[in-house]
Coordinates of C-alpha atoms in Angstrom, one line a residue:
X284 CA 52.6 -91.1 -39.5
X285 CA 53.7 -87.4 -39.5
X286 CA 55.3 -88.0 -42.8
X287 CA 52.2 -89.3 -44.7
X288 CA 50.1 -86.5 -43.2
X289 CA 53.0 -83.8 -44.5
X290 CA 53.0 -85.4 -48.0
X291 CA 49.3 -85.5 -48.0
X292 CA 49.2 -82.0 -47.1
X293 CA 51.9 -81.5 -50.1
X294 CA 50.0 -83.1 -52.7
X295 CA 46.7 -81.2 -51.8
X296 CA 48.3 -77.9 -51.9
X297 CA 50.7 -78.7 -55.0
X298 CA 47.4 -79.3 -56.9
X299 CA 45.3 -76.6 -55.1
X300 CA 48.7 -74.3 -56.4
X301 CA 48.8 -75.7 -60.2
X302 CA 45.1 -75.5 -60.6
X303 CA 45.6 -72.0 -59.1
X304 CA 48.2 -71.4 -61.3
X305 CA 46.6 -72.3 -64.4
X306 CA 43.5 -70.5 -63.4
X307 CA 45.8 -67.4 -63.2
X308 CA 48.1 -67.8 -66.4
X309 CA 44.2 -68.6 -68.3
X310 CA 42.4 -65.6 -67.0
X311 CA 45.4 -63.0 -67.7
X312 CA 44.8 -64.4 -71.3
X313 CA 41.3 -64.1 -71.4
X314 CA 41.2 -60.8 -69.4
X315 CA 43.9 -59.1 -72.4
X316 CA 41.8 -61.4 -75.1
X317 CA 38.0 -59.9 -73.7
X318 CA 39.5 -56.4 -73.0
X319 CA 40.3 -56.2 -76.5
X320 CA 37.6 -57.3 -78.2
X321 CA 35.2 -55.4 -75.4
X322 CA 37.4 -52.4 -76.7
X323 CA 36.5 -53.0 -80.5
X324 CA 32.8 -53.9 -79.6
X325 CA 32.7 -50.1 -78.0
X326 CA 34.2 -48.8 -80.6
X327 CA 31.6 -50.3 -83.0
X328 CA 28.5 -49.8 -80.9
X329 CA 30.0 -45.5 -80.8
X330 CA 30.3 -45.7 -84.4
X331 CA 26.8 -47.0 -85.2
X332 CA 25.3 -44.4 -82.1
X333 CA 26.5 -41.8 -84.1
X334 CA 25.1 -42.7 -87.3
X335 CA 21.8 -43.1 -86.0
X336 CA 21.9 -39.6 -83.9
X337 CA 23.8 -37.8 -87.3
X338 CA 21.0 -38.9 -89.4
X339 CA 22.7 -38.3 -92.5
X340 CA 22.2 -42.1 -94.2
X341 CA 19.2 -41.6 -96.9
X342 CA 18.5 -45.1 -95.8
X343 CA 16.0 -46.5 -93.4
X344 CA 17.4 -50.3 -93.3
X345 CA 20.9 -48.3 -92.4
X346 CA 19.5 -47.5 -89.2
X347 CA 17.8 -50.6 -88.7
X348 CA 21.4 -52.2 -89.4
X349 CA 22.9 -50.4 -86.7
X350 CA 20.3 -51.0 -84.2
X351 CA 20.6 -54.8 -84.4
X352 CA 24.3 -54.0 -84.0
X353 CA 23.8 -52.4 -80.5
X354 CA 21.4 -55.3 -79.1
X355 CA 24.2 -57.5 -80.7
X356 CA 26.8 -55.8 -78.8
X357 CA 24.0 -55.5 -75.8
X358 CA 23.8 -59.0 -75.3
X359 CA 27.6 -60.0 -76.2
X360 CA 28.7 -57.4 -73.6
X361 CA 26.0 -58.2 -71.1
X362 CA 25.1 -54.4 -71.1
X363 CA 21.5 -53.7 -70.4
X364 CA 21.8 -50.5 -71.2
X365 CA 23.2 -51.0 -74.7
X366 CA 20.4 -53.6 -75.4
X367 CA 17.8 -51.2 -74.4
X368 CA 19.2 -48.4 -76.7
X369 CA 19.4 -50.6 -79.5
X370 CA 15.7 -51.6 -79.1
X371 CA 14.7 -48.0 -78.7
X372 CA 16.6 -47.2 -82.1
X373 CA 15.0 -50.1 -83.6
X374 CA 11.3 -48.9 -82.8
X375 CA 12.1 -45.4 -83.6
X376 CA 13.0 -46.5 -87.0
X377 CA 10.5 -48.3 -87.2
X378 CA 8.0 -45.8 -86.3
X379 CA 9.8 -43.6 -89.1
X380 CA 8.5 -46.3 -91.9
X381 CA 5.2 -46.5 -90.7
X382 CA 5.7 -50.2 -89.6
X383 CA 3.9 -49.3 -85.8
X384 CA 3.0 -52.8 -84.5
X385 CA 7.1 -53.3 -85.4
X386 CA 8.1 -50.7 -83.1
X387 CA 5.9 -51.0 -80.6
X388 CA 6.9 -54.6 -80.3
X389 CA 10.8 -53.9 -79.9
X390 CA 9.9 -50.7 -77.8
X391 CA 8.0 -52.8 -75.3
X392 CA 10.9 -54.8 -75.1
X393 CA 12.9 -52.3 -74.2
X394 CA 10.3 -50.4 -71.3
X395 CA 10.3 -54.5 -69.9
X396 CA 13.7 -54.5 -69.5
X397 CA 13.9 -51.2 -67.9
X398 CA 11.2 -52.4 -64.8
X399 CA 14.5 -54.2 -63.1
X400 CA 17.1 -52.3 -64.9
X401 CA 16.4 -48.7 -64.5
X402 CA 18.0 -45.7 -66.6
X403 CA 15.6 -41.9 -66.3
X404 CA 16.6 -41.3 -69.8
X405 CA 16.2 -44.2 -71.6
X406 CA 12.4 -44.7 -69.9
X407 CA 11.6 -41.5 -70.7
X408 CA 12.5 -42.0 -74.5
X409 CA 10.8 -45.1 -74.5
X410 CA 7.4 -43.7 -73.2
X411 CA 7.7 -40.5 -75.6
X412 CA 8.0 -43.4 -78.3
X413 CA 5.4 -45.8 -77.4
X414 CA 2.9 -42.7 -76.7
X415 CA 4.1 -41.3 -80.3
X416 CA 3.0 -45.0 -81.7
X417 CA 0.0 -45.5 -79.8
X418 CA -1.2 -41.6 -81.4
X419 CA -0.6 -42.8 -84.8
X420 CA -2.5 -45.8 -83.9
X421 CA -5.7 -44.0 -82.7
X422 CA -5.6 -45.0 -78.8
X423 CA -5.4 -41.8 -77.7
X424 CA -5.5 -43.1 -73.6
X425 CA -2.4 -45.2 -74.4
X426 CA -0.5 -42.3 -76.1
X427 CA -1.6 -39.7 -73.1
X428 CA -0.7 -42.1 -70.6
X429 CA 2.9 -42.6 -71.8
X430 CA 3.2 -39.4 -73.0
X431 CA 2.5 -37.9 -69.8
X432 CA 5.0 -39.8 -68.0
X433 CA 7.9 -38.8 -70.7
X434 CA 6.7 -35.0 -69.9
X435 CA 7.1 -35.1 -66.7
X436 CA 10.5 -36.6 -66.9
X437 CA 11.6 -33.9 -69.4
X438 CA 9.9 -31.1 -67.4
X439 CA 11.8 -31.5 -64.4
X440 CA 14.9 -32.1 -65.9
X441 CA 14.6 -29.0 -68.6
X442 CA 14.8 -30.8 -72.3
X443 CA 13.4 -28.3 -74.1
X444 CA 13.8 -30.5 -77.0
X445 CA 12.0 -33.6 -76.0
X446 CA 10.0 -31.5 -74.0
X447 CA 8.5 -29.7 -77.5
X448 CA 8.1 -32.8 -79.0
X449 CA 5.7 -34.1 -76.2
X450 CA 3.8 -31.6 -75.7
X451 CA 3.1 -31.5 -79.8
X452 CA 2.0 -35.1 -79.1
X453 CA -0.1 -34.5 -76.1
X454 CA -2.0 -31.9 -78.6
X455 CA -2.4 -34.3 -81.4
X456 CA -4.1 -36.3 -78.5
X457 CA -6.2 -33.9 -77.4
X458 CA -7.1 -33.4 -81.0
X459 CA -8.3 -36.9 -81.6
X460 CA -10.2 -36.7 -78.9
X461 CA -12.1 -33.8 -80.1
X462 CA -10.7 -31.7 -77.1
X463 CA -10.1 -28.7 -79.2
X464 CA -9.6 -26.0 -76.1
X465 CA -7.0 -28.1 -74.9
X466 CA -4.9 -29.1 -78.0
X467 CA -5.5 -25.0 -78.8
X468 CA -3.9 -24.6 -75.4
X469 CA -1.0 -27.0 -75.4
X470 CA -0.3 -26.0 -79.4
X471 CA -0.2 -21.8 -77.8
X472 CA 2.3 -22.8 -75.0
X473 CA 4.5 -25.1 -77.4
X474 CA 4.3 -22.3 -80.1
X475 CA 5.5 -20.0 -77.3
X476 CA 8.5 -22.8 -76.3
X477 CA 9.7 -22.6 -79.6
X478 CA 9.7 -18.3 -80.0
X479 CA 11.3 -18.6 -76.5
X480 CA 14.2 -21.2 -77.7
X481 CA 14.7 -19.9 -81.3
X482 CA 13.0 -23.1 -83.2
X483 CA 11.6 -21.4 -86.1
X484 CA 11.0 -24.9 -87.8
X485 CA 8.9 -26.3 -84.7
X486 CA 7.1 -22.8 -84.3
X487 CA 5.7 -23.6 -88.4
X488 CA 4.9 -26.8 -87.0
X489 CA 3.2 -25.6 -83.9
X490 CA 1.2 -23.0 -86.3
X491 CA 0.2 -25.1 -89.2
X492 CA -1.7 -27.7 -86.3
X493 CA -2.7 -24.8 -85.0
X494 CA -4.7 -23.9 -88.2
X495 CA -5.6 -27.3 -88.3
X496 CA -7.2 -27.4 -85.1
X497 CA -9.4 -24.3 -85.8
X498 CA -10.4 -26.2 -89.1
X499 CA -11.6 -29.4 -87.8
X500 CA -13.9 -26.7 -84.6
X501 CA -14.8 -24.5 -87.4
X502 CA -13.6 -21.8 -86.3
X503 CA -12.2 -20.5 -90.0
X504 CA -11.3 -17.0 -89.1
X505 CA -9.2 -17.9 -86.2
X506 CA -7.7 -20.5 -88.3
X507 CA -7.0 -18.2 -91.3
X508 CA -5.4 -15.6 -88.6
X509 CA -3.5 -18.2 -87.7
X510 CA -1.8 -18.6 -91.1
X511 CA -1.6 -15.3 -91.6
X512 CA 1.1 -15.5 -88.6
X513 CA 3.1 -17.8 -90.1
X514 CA 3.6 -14.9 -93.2
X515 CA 4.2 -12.7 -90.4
X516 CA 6.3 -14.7 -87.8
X517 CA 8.2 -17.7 -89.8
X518 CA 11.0 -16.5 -92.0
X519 CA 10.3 -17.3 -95.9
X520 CA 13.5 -19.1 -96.5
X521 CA 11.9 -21.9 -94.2
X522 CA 9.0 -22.0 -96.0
X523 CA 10.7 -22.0 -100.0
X524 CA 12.9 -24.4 -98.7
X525 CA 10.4 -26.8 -97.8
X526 CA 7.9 -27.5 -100.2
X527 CA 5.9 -30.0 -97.9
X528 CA 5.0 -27.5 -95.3
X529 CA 4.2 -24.5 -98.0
X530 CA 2.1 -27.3 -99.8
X531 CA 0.3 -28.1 -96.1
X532 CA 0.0 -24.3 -96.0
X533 CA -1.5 -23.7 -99.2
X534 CA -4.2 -27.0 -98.9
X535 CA -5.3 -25.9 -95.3
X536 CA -5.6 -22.0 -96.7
X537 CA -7.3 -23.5 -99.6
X538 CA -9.8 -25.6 -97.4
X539 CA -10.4 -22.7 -95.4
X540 CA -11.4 -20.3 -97.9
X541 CA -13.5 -23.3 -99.3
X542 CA -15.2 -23.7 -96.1
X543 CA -16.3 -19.4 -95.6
X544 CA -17.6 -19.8 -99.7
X545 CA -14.4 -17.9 -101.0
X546 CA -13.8 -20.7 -104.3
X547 CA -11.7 -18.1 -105.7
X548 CA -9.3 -17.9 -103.7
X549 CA -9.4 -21.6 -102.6
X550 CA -9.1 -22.3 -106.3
X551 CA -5.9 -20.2 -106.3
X552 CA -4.5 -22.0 -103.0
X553 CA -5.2 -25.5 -104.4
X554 CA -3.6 -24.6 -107.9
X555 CA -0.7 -23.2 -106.6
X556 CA -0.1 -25.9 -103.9
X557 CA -0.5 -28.5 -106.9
X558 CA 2.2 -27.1 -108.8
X559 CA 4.4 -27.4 -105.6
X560 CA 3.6 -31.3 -105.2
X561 CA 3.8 -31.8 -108.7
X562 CA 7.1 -30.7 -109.0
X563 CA 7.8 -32.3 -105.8
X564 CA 6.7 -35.6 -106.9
X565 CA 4.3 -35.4 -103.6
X566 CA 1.3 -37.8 -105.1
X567 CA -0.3 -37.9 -101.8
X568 CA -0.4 -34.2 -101.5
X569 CA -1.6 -33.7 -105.4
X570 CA -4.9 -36.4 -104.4
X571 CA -5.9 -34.3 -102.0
X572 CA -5.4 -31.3 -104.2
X573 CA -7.3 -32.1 -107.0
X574 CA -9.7 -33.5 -104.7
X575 CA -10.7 -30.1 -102.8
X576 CA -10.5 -28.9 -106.4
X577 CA -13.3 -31.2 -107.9
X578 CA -15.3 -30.0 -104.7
X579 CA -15.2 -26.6 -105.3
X580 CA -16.0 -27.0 -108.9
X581 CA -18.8 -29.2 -108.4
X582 CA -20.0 -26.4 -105.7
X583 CA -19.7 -23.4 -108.5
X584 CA -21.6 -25.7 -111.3
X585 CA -17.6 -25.4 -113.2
X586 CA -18.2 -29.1 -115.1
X587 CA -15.4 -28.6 -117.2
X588 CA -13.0 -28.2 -114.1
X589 CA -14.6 -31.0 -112.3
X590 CA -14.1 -33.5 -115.2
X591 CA -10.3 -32.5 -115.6
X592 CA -9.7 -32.2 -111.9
X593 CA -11.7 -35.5 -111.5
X594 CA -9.2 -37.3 -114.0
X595 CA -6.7 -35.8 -112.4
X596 CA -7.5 -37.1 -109.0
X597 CA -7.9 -40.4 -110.4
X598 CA -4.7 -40.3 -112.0
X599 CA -2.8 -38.9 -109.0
X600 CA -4.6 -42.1 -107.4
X601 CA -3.2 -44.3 -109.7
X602 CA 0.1 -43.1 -109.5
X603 CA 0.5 -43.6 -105.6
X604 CA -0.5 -46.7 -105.7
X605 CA 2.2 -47.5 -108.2
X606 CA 3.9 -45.6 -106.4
X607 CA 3.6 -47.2 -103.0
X608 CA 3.5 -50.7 -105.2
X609 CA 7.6 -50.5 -105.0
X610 CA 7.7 -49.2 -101.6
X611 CA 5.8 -52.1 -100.8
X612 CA 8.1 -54.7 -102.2
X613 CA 11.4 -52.8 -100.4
X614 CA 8.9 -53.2 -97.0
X615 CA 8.6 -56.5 -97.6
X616 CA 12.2 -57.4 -98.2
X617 CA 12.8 -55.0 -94.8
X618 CA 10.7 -56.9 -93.1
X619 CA 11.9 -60.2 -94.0
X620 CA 15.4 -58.6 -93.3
X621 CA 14.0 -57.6 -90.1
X622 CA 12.6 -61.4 -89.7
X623 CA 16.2 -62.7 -90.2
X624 CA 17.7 -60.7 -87.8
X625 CA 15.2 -61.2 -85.1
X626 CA 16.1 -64.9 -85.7
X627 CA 19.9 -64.6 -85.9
X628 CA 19.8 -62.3 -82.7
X629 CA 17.6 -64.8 -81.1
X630 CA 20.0 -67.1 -81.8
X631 CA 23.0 -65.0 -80.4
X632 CA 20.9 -64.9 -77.0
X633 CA 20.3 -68.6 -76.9
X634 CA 23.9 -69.0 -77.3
X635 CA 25.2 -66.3 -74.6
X636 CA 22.3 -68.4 -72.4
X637 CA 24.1 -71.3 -73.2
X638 CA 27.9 -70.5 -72.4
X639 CA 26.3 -68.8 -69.3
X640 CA 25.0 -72.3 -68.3
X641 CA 27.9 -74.2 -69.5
X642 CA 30.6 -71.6 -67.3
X643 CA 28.5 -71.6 -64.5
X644 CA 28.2 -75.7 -64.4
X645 CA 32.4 -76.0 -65.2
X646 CA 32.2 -73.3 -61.8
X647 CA 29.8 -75.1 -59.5
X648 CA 31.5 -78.6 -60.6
X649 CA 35.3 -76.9 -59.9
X650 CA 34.1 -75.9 -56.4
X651 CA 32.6 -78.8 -55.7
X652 CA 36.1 -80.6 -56.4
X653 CA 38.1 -78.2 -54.3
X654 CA 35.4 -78.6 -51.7
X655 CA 35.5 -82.0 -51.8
X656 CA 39.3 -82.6 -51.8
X657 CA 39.6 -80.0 -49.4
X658 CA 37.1 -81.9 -47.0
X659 CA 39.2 -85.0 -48.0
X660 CA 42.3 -83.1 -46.5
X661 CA 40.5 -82.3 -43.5
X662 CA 39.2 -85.3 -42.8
X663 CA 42.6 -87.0 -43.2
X664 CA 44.1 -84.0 -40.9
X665 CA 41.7 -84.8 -38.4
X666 CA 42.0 -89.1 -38.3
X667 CA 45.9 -87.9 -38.3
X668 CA 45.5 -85.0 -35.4
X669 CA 43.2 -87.7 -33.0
X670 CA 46.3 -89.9 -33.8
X671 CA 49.2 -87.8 -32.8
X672 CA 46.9 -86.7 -29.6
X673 CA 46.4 -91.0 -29.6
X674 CA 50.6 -91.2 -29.6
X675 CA 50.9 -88.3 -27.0
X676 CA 49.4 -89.6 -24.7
X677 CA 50.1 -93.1 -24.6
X678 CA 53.8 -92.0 -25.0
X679 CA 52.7 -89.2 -21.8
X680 CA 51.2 -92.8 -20.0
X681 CA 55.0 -94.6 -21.1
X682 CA 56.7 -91.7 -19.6
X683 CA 55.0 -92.1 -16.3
X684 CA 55.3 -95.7 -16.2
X685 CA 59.1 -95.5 -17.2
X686 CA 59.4 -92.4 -14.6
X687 CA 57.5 -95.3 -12.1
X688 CA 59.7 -97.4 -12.7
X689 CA 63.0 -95.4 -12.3
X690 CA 62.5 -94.1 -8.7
X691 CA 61.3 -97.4 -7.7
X692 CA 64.5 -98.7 -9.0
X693 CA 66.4 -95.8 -7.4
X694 CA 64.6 -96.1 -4.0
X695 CA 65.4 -99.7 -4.3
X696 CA 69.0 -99.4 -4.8
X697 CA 68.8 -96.3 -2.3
X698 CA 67.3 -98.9 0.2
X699 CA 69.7 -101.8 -0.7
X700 CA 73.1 -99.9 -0.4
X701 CA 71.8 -98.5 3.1
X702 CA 71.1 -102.3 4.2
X703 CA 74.1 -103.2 2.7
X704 CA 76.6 -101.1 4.6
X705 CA 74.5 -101.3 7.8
X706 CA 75.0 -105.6 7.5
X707 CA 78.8 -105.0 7.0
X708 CA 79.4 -102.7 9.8
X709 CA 77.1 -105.4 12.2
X710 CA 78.9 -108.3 10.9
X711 CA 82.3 -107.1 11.9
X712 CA 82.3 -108.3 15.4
X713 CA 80.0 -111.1 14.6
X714 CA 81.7 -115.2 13.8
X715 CA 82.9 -116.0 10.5
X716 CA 80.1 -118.3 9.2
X717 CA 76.9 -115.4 10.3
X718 CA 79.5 -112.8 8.3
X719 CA 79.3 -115.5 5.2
X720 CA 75.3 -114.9 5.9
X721 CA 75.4 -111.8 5.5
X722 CA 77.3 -111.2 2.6
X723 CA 74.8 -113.8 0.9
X724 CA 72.1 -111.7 1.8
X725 CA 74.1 -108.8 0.2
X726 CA 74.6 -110.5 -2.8
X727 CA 71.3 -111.3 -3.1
X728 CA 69.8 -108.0 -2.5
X729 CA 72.3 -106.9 -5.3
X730 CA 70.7 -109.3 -7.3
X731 CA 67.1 -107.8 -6.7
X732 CA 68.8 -104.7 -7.9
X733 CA 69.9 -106.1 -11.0
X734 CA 66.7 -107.9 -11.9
X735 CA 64.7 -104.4 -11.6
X736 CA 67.4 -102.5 -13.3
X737 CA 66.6 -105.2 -16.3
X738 CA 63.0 -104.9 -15.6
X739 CA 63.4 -101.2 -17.1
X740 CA 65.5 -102.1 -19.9
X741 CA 63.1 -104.7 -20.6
X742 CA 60.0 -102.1 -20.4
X743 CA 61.7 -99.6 -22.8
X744 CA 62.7 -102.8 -25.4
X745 CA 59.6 -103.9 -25.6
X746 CA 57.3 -100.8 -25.2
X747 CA 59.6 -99.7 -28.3
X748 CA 60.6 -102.4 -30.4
X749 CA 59.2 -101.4 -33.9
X750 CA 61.5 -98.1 -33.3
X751 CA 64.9 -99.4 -31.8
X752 CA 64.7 -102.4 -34.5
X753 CA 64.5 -99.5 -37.0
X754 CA 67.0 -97.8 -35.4
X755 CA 69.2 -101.0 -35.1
X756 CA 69.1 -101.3 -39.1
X757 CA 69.9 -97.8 -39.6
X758 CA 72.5 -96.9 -37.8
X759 CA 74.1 -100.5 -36.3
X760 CA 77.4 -98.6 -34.7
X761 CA 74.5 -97.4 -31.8
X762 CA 74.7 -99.6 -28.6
X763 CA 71.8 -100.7 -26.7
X764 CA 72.1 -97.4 -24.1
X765 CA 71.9 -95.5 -26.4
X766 CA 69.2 -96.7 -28.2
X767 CA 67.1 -96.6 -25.0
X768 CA 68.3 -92.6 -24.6
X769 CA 67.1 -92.0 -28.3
X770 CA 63.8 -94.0 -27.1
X771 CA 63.3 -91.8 -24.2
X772 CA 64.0 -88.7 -26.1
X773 CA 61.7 -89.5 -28.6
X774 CA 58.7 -89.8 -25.4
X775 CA 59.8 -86.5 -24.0
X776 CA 62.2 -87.1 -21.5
X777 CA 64.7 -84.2 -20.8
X778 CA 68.3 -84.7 -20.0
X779 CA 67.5 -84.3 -16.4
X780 CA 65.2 -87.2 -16.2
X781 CA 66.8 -89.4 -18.2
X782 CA 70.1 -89.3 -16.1
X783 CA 67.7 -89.9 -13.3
X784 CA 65.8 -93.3 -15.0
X785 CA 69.8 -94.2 -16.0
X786 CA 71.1 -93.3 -12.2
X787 CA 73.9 -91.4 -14.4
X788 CA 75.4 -87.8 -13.9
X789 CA 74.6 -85.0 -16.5
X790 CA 77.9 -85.0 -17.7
X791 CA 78.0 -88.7 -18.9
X792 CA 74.3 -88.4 -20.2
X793 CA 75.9 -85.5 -22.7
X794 CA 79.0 -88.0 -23.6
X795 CA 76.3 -89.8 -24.6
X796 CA 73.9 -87.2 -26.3
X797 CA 77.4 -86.1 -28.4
X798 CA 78.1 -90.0 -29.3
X799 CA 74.7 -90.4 -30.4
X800 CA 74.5 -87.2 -32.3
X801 CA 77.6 -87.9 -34.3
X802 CA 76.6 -91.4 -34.6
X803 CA 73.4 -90.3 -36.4
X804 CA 75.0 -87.7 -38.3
X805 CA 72.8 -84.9 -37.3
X806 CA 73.7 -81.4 -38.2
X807 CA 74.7 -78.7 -35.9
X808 CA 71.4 -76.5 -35.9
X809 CA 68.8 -79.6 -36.0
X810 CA 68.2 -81.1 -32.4
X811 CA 68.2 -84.7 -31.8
X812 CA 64.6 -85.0 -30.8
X813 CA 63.4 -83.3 -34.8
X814 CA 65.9 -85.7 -36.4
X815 CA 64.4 -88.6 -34.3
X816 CA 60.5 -87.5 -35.0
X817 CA 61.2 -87.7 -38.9
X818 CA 62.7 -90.8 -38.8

């Protein structure tokens, strides 16, 4: 019994070891294998962060490349934070093309993600965005909301930068809401932003809207004072060097002085800002142009000009819409290379959501095994535990009987040799045939002796017959004593109490013990009882 429930025990933990084992030589593999390609995932999610933050690539679908490399990297990694970023990129390049129900799909993507995983910067970028693409969409409650949420973030943590940015997107708000004092107000505190932080390229910017806003209030002189600070306040390099904004400058002059009756020097204005967007190759620009120059024509009775600025206005038309006719096509291949990718990263997230589901089923179906051979092994330690308490104490119950049994046989003999010598010493003076009585009656009472003596012997033979037959065929050279001292040291008995059950001194019961121990061949160190319990 104690041997199965040891080798039970053995086989349980042997396999509870190997699978162990294996799980630990497998996930040092897999832990040097993932480290290494999280490593080289990093590495290519840095690479493509810095291209988009560099902006050096001439190349919109560059950036677009690299941003379906981060929410590919996101979702292989399981970082949150890289998948938001890489939908952020997306929508901001996006927004760059013009493609605005693009972006603001990826972008809300993004601002869902971050309601249960939440990052200050990221939510603020992604509301600065979202209220960028909801101004260029004309829902100027969406943009302010946004907006002001990313202002506030950028307030009180001092990004000038972002900070500008918002605030020149609040104004554009406030302008399409026809709130001139205000976008006048926010446009005069970002204009002061930029003097105060040495951005001479946002200050033009702040300006030119500035002028713009005056425009569309009619107020022209403030407007025209206005510009006249820009010849004052923004270095000319910035200006030469970039021909858009001295083209915006020239058409908003031009429109100005065309608006307080001056044609001359509108005339001059539009004529010198066409030049600029002709050489630039700006067509959008020259439409305009040559359409505030048929205007002021028309308005000075100049028929001649009109015609020829009429035709050229038609065939600055013309031109951007071949122009944008190619642009169109490379959109449409974007967007179909924008359609793939949504689909091939859908794909990837189906496929991480699969493995997920596959790993955690292998998990919950490993556990349940161990649980289940571990509840085996309990089980079986139980039935084996109620067994061994079984064998205790029915061998505690032999004991006692056997103990019973030995001082009633003790007593008895105690009793008889008493009644024995008491008969001789009576019968000495007593005839010949009563002394034959009483040495019958001696004999007899010897006899009683005898029979309960056997009675014992026959109590431990039978009680243990399975063990001293084993015994028997084991080790043959062991006589019948001695078998009965190995069954009574297998119940429990000491020395003590065996030499009491044998009516035997202590120093026969140890010839014994030492006969029986080298009968057994039992080492040194291991006591008789241990080599008798694993027998």
């Amino acid at each position: 019994m104690i041997k199965n429930d040891r080798l039970i025990a053995f086989a349980v933990s042997a396999l509870l070891y190997l699978f162990a084992g294996n799980t630990t030589v497998r996930a040092a593999i897999l832990s040097r294998s993932r480290g290494q390609q999280h490593q080289d995932l990093e590495m290519r999610y840095d690479s493509c962060r810095q291209m988009i933050k560099s902006g050096l690539s001439s190349h919109l679908s560059d950036y677009i490349h690299c941003a379906y490399t981060e929410l590919e990297i996101g979702n292989q990694l399981q970082n949150h934070e890289m998948i938001i970023q890489g939908y952020i990129d997306l929508g901001r390049t996006l927004y760059s093309m013009g493609k605005y129900d693009l972006a603001l799909q990826n972008i809300h993507k993004a601002l869902l993600l971050l309601q249960t995983h939440e990052s200050d910067t990221q939510n603020a970028d992604a509301n600065k965005l979202t209220g960028a693409i909801y101004t260029k969409l004309c829902e100027p409650d969406l943009a302010e909301k946004y907006l002001k949420e990313a202002y506030t973030f950028y307030y009180r943590n001092n990004d000038t930068t972002n900070l500008i940015k918002t605030m020149g997107e609040l104004a554009t708000v406030h302008g399409q809401r026809g709130e001139y004092e205000r976008c006048l107000s926010g446009l005069n505190e970002l204009y002061y932003l930029c003097y105060k932080y040495e951005k001479p390229h946002l200050q033009l910017i702040a300006l030119l809207n500035m002028a713009l806003a005056y425009k569309s209030s009619d107020q022209v002189e403030k407007g025209l004072h206005t510009l006249h600070r820009i010849d004052l306040e923004i270095p000319d390099s910035l200006i030469t060097t970039r021909p858009e904004y001295h083209t915006g400058y020239l058409l908003q002059r031009g429109e100005l002085y065309a608006m307080q009756g001056r044609h001359k020097e509108a005339c001059r204005d539009f004529q010198a800002g066409l030049r600029m967007a002709q050489a630039a190759d700006n067509w959008e620009a020259q439409t305009d142009l040559f359409k505030n120059l048929s205007l002021v024509s028309l308005q000075q009775k100049q028929y001649d000009s009109l015609s020829d600025w009429f035709h050229g206005f038609l065939a600055a038309q013309d031109s951007l819409k071949k122009h944008a006719n190619p642009n169109r096509i490379s959109e449409k291949e974007l967007i179909y290379d924008i359609t793939n990718k949504d689909k091939q990263l859908e794909k990837l997230e189906l496929r991480i959501w699969q493995n997920r589901i596959i790993v955690l089923s292998i998990t919950v179906i490993v556990i349940l095994l161990l649980g289940f051979a571990t509840y085996l092994y309990y089980h079986h330690a139980k039935i084996q535990k109620a067994k061994m308490a079984q064998w205790h104490q029915e061998r505690k119950q032999d004991k006692n009987t056997m103990t019973d049994i030995a001082i009633y046989f003790h007593e008895l003999k105690t009793v008889v040799r008493q009644v024995s010598q008491t008969l001789h010493e009576a019968g000495r003076t007593l005839p010949d045939n009563e002394k034959r009585s009483i040495q019958q009656c001696c004999l007899q009472l010897n006899d009683i002796v005898s029979e309960n003596k056997a009675l014992l012997n026959s109590f431990t033979d039978a009680r243990y017959s399975d063990f001293i037959r084993q015994l028997s065929a084991a080790y043959p050279e062991l006589s019948n004593t001695e078998k009965r001292i190995c069954a009574m040291l297998l119940v429990g008995f000491s020395s003590k109490d065996i030499a009491n059950v044998l009516n035997c001194s202590d120093r026969s019961l140890n010839n014994s013990r030492s006969k029986i121990r080298k009968k057994l061949h039992i080492p040194e160190k291991e006591s008789i009882l241990q080599f008798l319990k694993s027998l």
